[in-house]
Amino acid sequence: MYLEDPGIYYEIYGKGRPVIILNGIMMSTSSWMAHIERWQKKFQVITFDTRDQGKSARITDKPYTIEVHVEDLKKLVDHLGLKKVNLMGVSYGAQIAELFALKFPEMIDKLVLSNATDHIDNYLKSIGQAWKVAAELYDGEKFFDISLPYIYSRSFYNNNYEWLMNRRKIFKETLTKDWFDSFIRLASSNETFDIRNEISNITAKTLFISGEEDIITPKSQMIEMNKKVKNSLLANLENTGHALFFEKFEEFCLLVEAFFNYD
C-alpha cells in the first residue's frame, strides 16, 4: 500500500497492538518477512520503507537530514488513524524512533531501540564515509566486501561464511545504480545526528538491545543511553554484532514479544 504524499510504501499484518518497524539503513520492508510471519500472530505489525528505501519515493531534488523521515512517519501514523503507537527501530531506524519519541511523546506507548546510538561520533562517521565510497563503485560484490564485515560479528562470519558468499553474489545481481544513489543520500542524512543532551527527555517505556560484538553502535554507548532514559531497560546479546536481529533471531524475537506484550 502507498501513502501517496509523501510517497511512502507500507504493509500491515495481523491485528492487535500496533507496532511500527523502522528499517536499518540497508534494509526494506522485505527484510522483515521471517519476523512478520511470527509477530503477526502476536500483534499488528506495520512495516514501511522510508523515502530512498525499497519501494518508497526517492529524494533527488535536494539534500536532506534524517528528520524528514520523522515527518513522514507522523503522516503515516495520522493516515492510519492511530493515536498511540509502539516503535521498534534498528540502527538508522532507531535514530528515527528516538527523534519521533522526542517530537511526539504523546503518540508513543513503547519503544524498542536495537543497535542504537544517540550521536554519530567520528568513528561511526568514518564507517559511513567508507560505505559511501563503496557505494560509489556501483558494484554489489565490492560493496559487500567493504561494508558487510562491519555489520556481522566475527563469530557469525566464521560460522556462516558460505551463506555470506551467496549473499555477496545476490548483491552483485540485485543492487542497482538507483539503490546505490539512494543509499548514499541516506548515509549522508544522519551525519549531524546528536541527541545526547535531549535523549533523557524520552518518557516512553523503552527497551534497548545491544550486541556484545557490535562495533557500529557499541554496547558501551547503549549503556550510557540506558542510564539517561529513566523508564528503560537494557538487554545485551553475546556473540553477536550489529545485525543481531538476524544473527540471534530467536532471542531477539522473544525480547521484542515480551516487552510489547507485557503491561
mmCIF file of C-alpha atoms in Angstrom:
data_model
loop_
_atom_site.group_PDB
_atom_site.id
_atom_site.type_symbol
_atom_site.label_atom_id
_atom_site.label_comp_id
_atom_site.label_asym_id
_atom_site.label_seq_id
_atom_site.Cartn_x
_atom_site.Cartn_y
_atom_site.Cartn_z
ATOM 1 C CA MET A 1 0.000 0.000 0.000
ATOM 2 C CA TYR A 2 1.088 3.577 -0.627
ATOM 3 C CA LEU A 3 0.661 6.842 1.192
ATOM 4 C CA GLU A 4 0.829 8.979 -1.938
ATOM 5 C CA ASP A 5 2.035 12.110 -0.187
ATOM 6 C CA PRO A 6 4.985 11.753 0.531
ATOM 7 C CA GLY A 7 5.208 8.506 -1.473
ATOM 8 C CA ILE A 8 5.625 6.013 1.359
ATOM 9 C CA TYR A 9 5.186 2.289 0.794
ATOM 10 C CA TYR A 10 3.849 0.357 3.788
ATOM 11 C CA GLU A 11 2.443 -3.050 4.716
ATOM 12 C CA ILE A 12 0.154 -4.156 7.563
ATOM 13 C CA TYR A 13 -0.085 -7.659 9.039
ATOM 14 C CA GLY A 14 -2.146 -9.109 11.874
ATOM 15 C CA LYS A 15 -4.349 -7.459 14.472
ATOM 16 C CA GLY A 16 -3.969 -6.080 17.957
ATOM 17 C CA ARG A 17 -1.425 -3.680 19.434
ATOM 18 C CA PRO A 18 0.136 -1.689 16.544
ATOM 19 C CA VAL A 19 3.913 -1.986 16.261
ATOM 20 C CA ILE A 20 5.674 0.036 13.554
ATOM 21 C CA ILE A 21 9.039 -1.328 12.432
ATOM 22 C CA LEU A 22 11.752 1.097 11.316
ATOM 23 C CA ASN A 23 14.419 -0.277 8.986
ATOM 24 C CA GLY A 24 18.166 -0.165 9.246
ATOM 25 C CA ILE A 25 19.836 1.883 6.554
ATOM 26 C CA MET A 26 20.428 -1.000 4.102
ATOM 27 C CA MET A 27 17.056 -2.620 4.728
ATOM 28 C CA SER A 28 13.492 -2.525 3.382
ATOM 29 C CA THR A 29 10.110 -3.989 4.290
ATOM 30 C CA SER A 30 11.138 -7.294 2.691
ATOM 31 C CA SER A 31 13.959 -7.651 5.237
ATOM 32 C CA TRP A 32 11.412 -8.475 7.948
ATOM 33 C CA MET A 33 9.423 -11.324 6.396
ATOM 34 C CA ALA A 34 10.595 -14.007 8.855
ATOM 35 C CA HIS A 35 9.859 -11.699 11.806
ATOM 36 C CA ILE A 36 6.464 -10.717 10.378
ATOM 37 C CA GLU A 37 5.431 -14.350 9.969
ATOM 38 C CA ARG A 38 5.981 -14.793 13.683
ATOM 39 C CA TRP A 39 4.887 -11.429 15.058
ATOM 40 C CA GLN A 40 1.624 -11.030 13.125
ATOM 41 C CA LYS A 41 0.152 -13.718 15.399
ATOM 42 C CA LYS A 42 1.001 -11.629 18.468
ATOM 43 C CA PHE A 43 0.330 -8.003 17.464
ATOM 44 C CA GLN A 44 -0.354 -5.818 14.444
ATOM 45 C CA VAL A 45 2.866 -5.337 12.502
ATOM 46 C CA ILE A 46 3.300 -2.253 10.305
ATOM 47 C CA THR A 47 6.392 -2.051 8.134
ATOM 48 C CA PHE A 48 7.337 0.760 5.784
ATOM 49 C CA ASP A 49 10.181 1.936 3.616
ATOM 50 C CA THR A 50 11.495 5.406 4.340
ATOM 51 C CA ARG A 51 11.998 7.585 1.347
ATOM 52 C CA ASP A 52 15.105 6.426 -0.519
ATOM 53 C CA GLN A 53 14.438 2.863 0.694
ATOM 54 C CA GLY A 54 12.751 -0.076 -1.008
ATOM 55 C CA LYS A 55 9.529 0.802 -2.824
ATOM 56 C CA SER A 56 9.141 4.334 -1.456
ATOM 57 C CA ALA A 57 9.799 7.557 -3.349
ATOM 58 C CA ARG A 58 13.288 8.944 -3.882
ATOM 59 C CA ILE A 59 14.504 12.386 -2.779
ATOM 60 C CA THR A 60 16.638 13.505 -5.687
ATOM 61 C CA ASP A 61 15.971 17.236 -5.779
ATOM 62 C CA LYS A 62 17.748 18.392 -2.607
ATOM 63 C CA PRO A 63 19.921 17.244 0.310
ATOM 64 C CA TYR A 64 18.001 16.242 3.440
ATOM 65 C CA THR A 65 18.506 15.166 7.015
ATOM 66 C CA ILE A 66 17.102 12.181 8.901
ATOM 67 C CA GLU A 67 14.365 14.411 10.352
ATOM 68 C CA VAL A 68 12.465 14.139 7.045
ATOM 69 C CA HIS A 69 11.608 10.533 7.959
ATOM 70 C CA VAL A 70 10.184 11.665 11.297
ATOM 71 C CA GLU A 71 7.690 13.895 9.498
ATOM 72 C CA ASP A 72 6.873 11.095 7.046
ATOM 73 C CA LEU A 73 6.263 8.697 9.946
ATOM 74 C CA LYS A 74 3.898 11.225 11.547
ATOM 75 C CA LYS A 75 1.942 11.406 8.271
ATOM 76 C CA LEU A 76 1.737 7.610 8.139
ATOM 77 C CA VAL A 77 0.529 7.346 11.739
ATOM 78 C CA ASP A 78 -2.112 10.009 11.101
ATOM 79 C CA HIS A 79 -3.150 8.319 7.852
ATOM 80 C CA LEU A 80 -3.688 5.044 9.714
ATOM 81 C CA GLY A 81 -5.752 6.831 12.366
ATOM 82 C CA LEU A 82 -3.530 5.717 15.218
ATOM 83 C CA LYS A 83 -3.459 7.772 18.405
ATOM 84 C CA LYS A 84 -0.631 5.856 20.079
ATOM 85 C CA VAL A 85 1.936 3.526 18.553
ATOM 86 C CA ASN A 86 4.799 1.258 19.538
ATOM 87 C CA LEU A 87 8.018 1.693 17.589
ATOM 88 C CA MET A 88 10.758 -0.872 17.023
ATOM 89 C CA GLY A 89 13.780 0.615 15.281
ATOM 90 C CA VAL A 90 17.094 -0.918 14.294
ATOM 91 C CA SER A 91 20.200 1.265 13.877
ATOM 92 C CA TYR A 92 19.196 4.066 11.445
ATOM 93 C CA GLY A 93 15.583 3.197 12.221
ATOM 94 C CA ALA A 94 16.278 3.511 15.942
ATOM 95 C CA GLN A 95 17.516 7.054 15.342
ATOM 96 C CA ILE A 96 14.213 7.878 13.611
ATOM 97 C CA ALA A 97 12.318 6.329 16.523
ATOM 98 C CA GLU A 98 14.279 8.389 19.046
ATOM 99 C CA LEU A 99 13.585 11.614 17.191
ATOM 100 C CA PHE A 100 9.900 10.752 16.851
ATOM 101 C CA ALA A 101 9.626 9.976 20.564
ATOM 102 C CA LEU A 102 11.185 13.347 21.394
ATOM 103 C CA LYS A 103 8.996 15.328 18.993
ATOM 104 C CA PHE A 104 5.703 13.482 19.542
ATOM 105 C CA PRO A 105 5.916 11.959 23.047
ATOM 106 C CA GLU A 106 2.135 11.823 23.429
ATOM 107 C CA MET A 107 1.922 9.409 20.475
ATOM 108 C CA ILE A 108 4.320 6.793 21.852
ATOM 109 C CA ASP A 109 3.419 3.833 24.036
ATOM 110 C CA LYS A 110 6.620 1.772 23.974
ATOM 111 C CA LEU A 111 9.983 1.843 22.179
ATOM 112 C CA VAL A 112 12.409 -0.898 21.244
ATOM 113 C CA LEU A 113 15.756 0.564 20.191
ATOM 114 C CA SER A 114 18.091 -2.098 18.858
ATOM 115 C CA ASN A 115 21.722 -1.381 17.988
ATOM 116 C CA ALA A 116 21.064 2.290 18.600
ATOM 117 C CA THR A 117 23.114 5.395 19.211
ATOM 118 C CA ASP A 118 22.387 8.903 20.408
ATOM 119 C CA HIS A 119 25.064 10.557 18.266
ATOM 120 C CA ILE A 120 27.317 9.994 15.282
ATOM 121 C CA ASP A 121 30.869 10.075 16.583
ATOM 122 C CA ASN A 122 33.937 10.383 14.371
ATOM 123 C CA TYR A 123 34.410 6.610 14.188
ATOM 124 C CA LEU A 124 30.849 5.978 13.035
ATOM 125 C CA LYS A 125 31.067 8.907 10.620
ATOM 126 C CA SER A 126 34.167 7.295 9.127
ATOM 127 C CA ILE A 127 32.336 3.975 8.702
ATOM 128 C CA GLY A 128 29.548 5.853 6.925
ATOM 129 C CA GLN A 129 32.098 7.503 4.667
ATOM 130 C CA ALA A 130 33.610 4.102 3.820
ATOM 131 C CA TRP A 131 30.135 2.833 2.949
ATOM 132 C CA LYS A 132 29.547 5.796 0.645
ATOM 133 C CA VAL A 133 32.894 5.257 -1.081
ATOM 134 C CA ALA A 134 31.950 1.603 -1.569
ATOM 135 C CA ALA A 135 28.528 2.571 -2.943
ATOM 136 C CA GLU A 136 30.090 4.957 -5.439
ATOM 137 C CA LEU A 137 31.814 1.959 -7.066
ATOM 138 C CA TYR A 138 28.349 0.750 -8.191
ATOM 139 C CA ASP A 139 29.435 -2.860 -7.785
ATOM 140 C CA GLY A 140 27.469 -5.141 -5.470
ATOM 141 C CA GLU A 141 30.327 -7.522 -4.685
ATOM 142 C CA LYS A 142 32.776 -4.721 -3.883
ATOM 143 C CA PHE A 143 30.142 -3.007 -1.761
ATOM 144 C CA PHE A 144 29.638 -6.263 0.135
ATOM 145 C CA ASP A 145 33.390 -6.750 0.642
ATOM 146 C CA ILE A 146 33.876 -3.252 2.038
ATOM 147 C CA SER A 147 30.656 -2.793 4.012
ATOM 148 C CA LEU A 148 29.395 -6.079 5.410
ATOM 149 C CA PRO A 149 32.286 -7.045 7.740
ATOM 150 C CA TYR A 150 31.318 -4.060 9.924
ATOM 151 C CA ILE A 151 27.776 -5.374 10.297
ATOM 152 C CA TYR A 152 28.073 -9.033 11.284
ATOM 153 C CA SER A 153 30.010 -10.394 14.220
ATOM 154 C CA ARG A 154 33.260 -12.277 13.834
ATOM 155 C CA SER A 155 31.637 -15.496 15.062
ATOM 156 C CA PHE A 156 28.780 -15.153 12.551
ATOM 157 C CA TYR A 157 31.264 -14.671 9.707
ATOM 158 C CA ASN A 158 33.256 -17.721 10.750
ATOM 159 C CA ASN A 159 30.188 -19.933 11.142
ATOM 160 C CA ASN A 160 28.197 -18.741 8.116
ATOM 161 C CA TYR A 161 30.828 -17.916 5.519
ATOM 162 C CA GLU A 162 29.242 -19.912 2.686
ATOM 163 C CA TRP A 163 25.875 -18.220 3.253
ATOM 164 C CA LEU A 164 27.593 -14.833 3.286
ATOM 165 C CA MET A 165 29.340 -15.526 -0.010
ATOM 166 C CA ASN A 166 25.982 -16.423 -1.531
ATOM 167 C CA ARG A 167 24.693 -13.094 -0.269
ATOM 168 C CA ARG A 168 27.664 -11.459 -1.963
ATOM 169 C CA LYS A 169 26.500 -12.893 -5.302
ATOM 170 C CA ILE A 170 22.956 -11.660 -4.649
ATOM 171 C CA PHE A 171 24.309 -8.162 -4.013
ATOM 172 C CA LYS A 172 26.049 -8.317 -7.380
ATOM 173 C CA GLU A 173 22.871 -9.388 -9.143
ATOM 174 C CA THR A 174 20.308 -7.153 -7.461
ATOM 175 C CA LEU A 175 21.808 -3.834 -6.337
ATOM 176 C CA THR A 176 21.184 -1.155 -8.957
ATOM 177 C CA LYS A 177 22.566 2.334 -9.537
ATOM 178 C CA ASP A 178 19.306 3.712 -8.147
ATOM 179 C CA TRP A 179 19.800 1.681 -4.953
ATOM 180 C CA PHE A 180 23.381 2.886 -4.536
ATOM 181 C CA ASP A 181 22.458 6.536 -5.158
ATOM 182 C CA SER A 182 19.603 6.261 -2.655
ATOM 183 C CA PHE A 183 21.891 4.641 -0.101
ATOM 184 C CA ILE A 184 24.456 7.432 -0.478
ATOM 185 C CA ARG A 185 21.755 10.002 0.282
ATOM 186 C CA LEU A 186 20.579 8.042 3.326
ATOM 187 C CA ALA A 187 24.145 7.638 4.597
ATOM 188 C CA SER A 188 24.626 11.403 4.305
ATOM 189 C CA SER A 189 21.398 12.275 6.117
ATOM 190 C CA ASN A 190 22.418 11.479 9.707
ATOM 191 C CA GLU A 191 25.991 12.791 9.856
ATOM 192 C CA THR A 192 24.973 15.574 12.266
ATOM 193 C CA PHE A 193 22.643 13.380 14.359
ATOM 194 C CA ASP A 194 23.279 14.157 18.029
ATOM 195 C CA ILE A 195 20.636 13.933 20.755
ATOM 196 C CA ARG A 196 22.950 13.331 23.722
ATOM 197 C CA ASN A 197 21.530 16.374 25.503
ATOM 198 C CA GLU A 198 17.913 15.530 24.661
ATOM 199 C CA ILE A 199 17.640 11.753 24.999
ATOM 200 C CA SER A 200 16.847 11.976 28.716
ATOM 201 C CA ASN A 201 13.569 13.649 27.692
ATOM 202 C CA ILE A 202 12.258 10.367 26.242
ATOM 203 C CA THR A 203 9.454 9.332 28.587
ATOM 204 C CA ALA A 204 8.128 6.210 26.841
ATOM 205 C CA LYS A 205 8.850 2.763 28.218
ATOM 206 C CA THR A 206 11.993 1.768 26.321
ATOM 207 C CA LEU A 207 13.929 -1.421 25.723
ATOM 208 C CA PHE A 208 17.498 -1.096 24.450
ATOM 209 C CA ILE A 209 19.012 -4.168 22.793
ATOM 210 C CA SER A 210 22.769 -4.248 22.243
ATOM 211 C CA GLY A 211 25.171 -6.718 20.676
ATOM 212 C CA GLU A 212 28.317 -7.664 22.553
ATOM 213 C CA GLU A 213 30.445 -7.562 19.378
ATOM 214 C CA ASP A 214 28.753 -4.558 17.736
ATOM 215 C CA ILE A 215 31.415 -2.047 16.672
ATOM 216 C CA ILE A 216 28.981 0.310 14.899
ATOM 217 C CA THR A 217 26.751 1.042 17.902
ATOM 218 C CA PRO A 218 28.793 -0.434 20.765
ATOM 219 C CA LYS A 219 27.347 -1.743 23.990
ATOM 220 C CA SER A 220 29.187 0.928 25.988
ATOM 221 C CA GLN A 221 27.241 3.701 24.245
ATOM 222 C CA MET A 222 23.936 1.896 24.780
ATOM 223 C CA ILE A 223 24.694 1.513 28.482
ATOM 224 C CA GLU A 224 25.025 5.290 28.685
ATOM 225 C CA MET A 225 21.742 5.750 26.773
ATOM 226 C CA ASN A 226 20.026 3.353 29.159
ATOM 227 C CA LYS A 227 21.247 5.429 32.099
ATOM 228 C CA LYS A 228 19.846 8.625 30.556
ATOM 229 C CA VAL A 229 16.372 7.275 29.720
ATOM 230 C CA LYS A 230 14.729 6.784 33.111
ATOM 231 C CA ASN A 231 11.976 4.381 32.103
ATOM 232 C CA SER A 232 14.229 1.958 30.211
ATOM 233 C CA LEU A 233 15.754 -1.499 30.251
ATOM 234 C CA LEU A 234 18.870 -2.839 28.526
ATOM 235 C CA ALA A 235 19.331 -6.344 27.147
ATOM 236 C CA ASN A 236 22.733 -7.376 25.786
ATOM 237 C CA LEU A 237 23.154 -10.380 23.498
ATOM 238 C CA GLU A 238 26.546 -12.102 23.452
ATOM 239 C CA ASN A 239 28.368 -13.392 20.358
ATOM 240 C CA THR A 240 26.529 -11.054 18.009
ATOM 241 C CA GLY A 241 27.159 -7.848 16.123
ATOM 242 C CA HIS A 242 25.192 -5.021 14.543
ATOM 243 C CA ALA A 243 22.799 -7.397 12.750
ATOM 244 C CA LEU A 244 21.675 -9.111 15.940
ATOM 245 C CA PHE A 245 18.018 -9.065 14.828
ATOM 246 C CA PHE A 246 19.125 -11.616 12.220
ATOM 247 C CA GLU A 247 22.098 -13.279 13.887
ATOM 248 C CA LYS A 248 20.141 -14.001 17.083
ATOM 249 C CA PHE A 249 16.665 -14.265 15.571
ATOM 250 C CA GLU A 250 15.048 -16.306 18.345
ATOM 251 C CA GLU A 251 16.470 -14.290 21.229
ATOM 252 C CA PHE A 252 15.652 -11.007 19.521
ATOM 253 C CA CYS A 253 12.063 -12.021 18.784
ATOM 254 C CA LEU A 254 11.491 -13.211 22.344
ATOM 255 C CA LEU A 255 12.754 -9.924 23.781
ATOM 256 C CA VAL A 256 10.536 -7.834 21.497
ATOM 257 C CA GLU A 257 7.473 -10.019 22.112
ATOM 258 C CA ALA A 258 7.865 -9.992 25.883
ATOM 259 C CA PHE A 259 8.361 -6.238 26.006
ATOM 260 C CA PHE A 260 5.419 -5.285 23.816
ATOM 261 C CA ASN A 261 3.038 -7.830 25.346
ATOM 262 C CA TYR A 262 3.852 -7.008 28.968
ATOM 263 C CA ASP A 263 1.909 -4.137 30.568
#
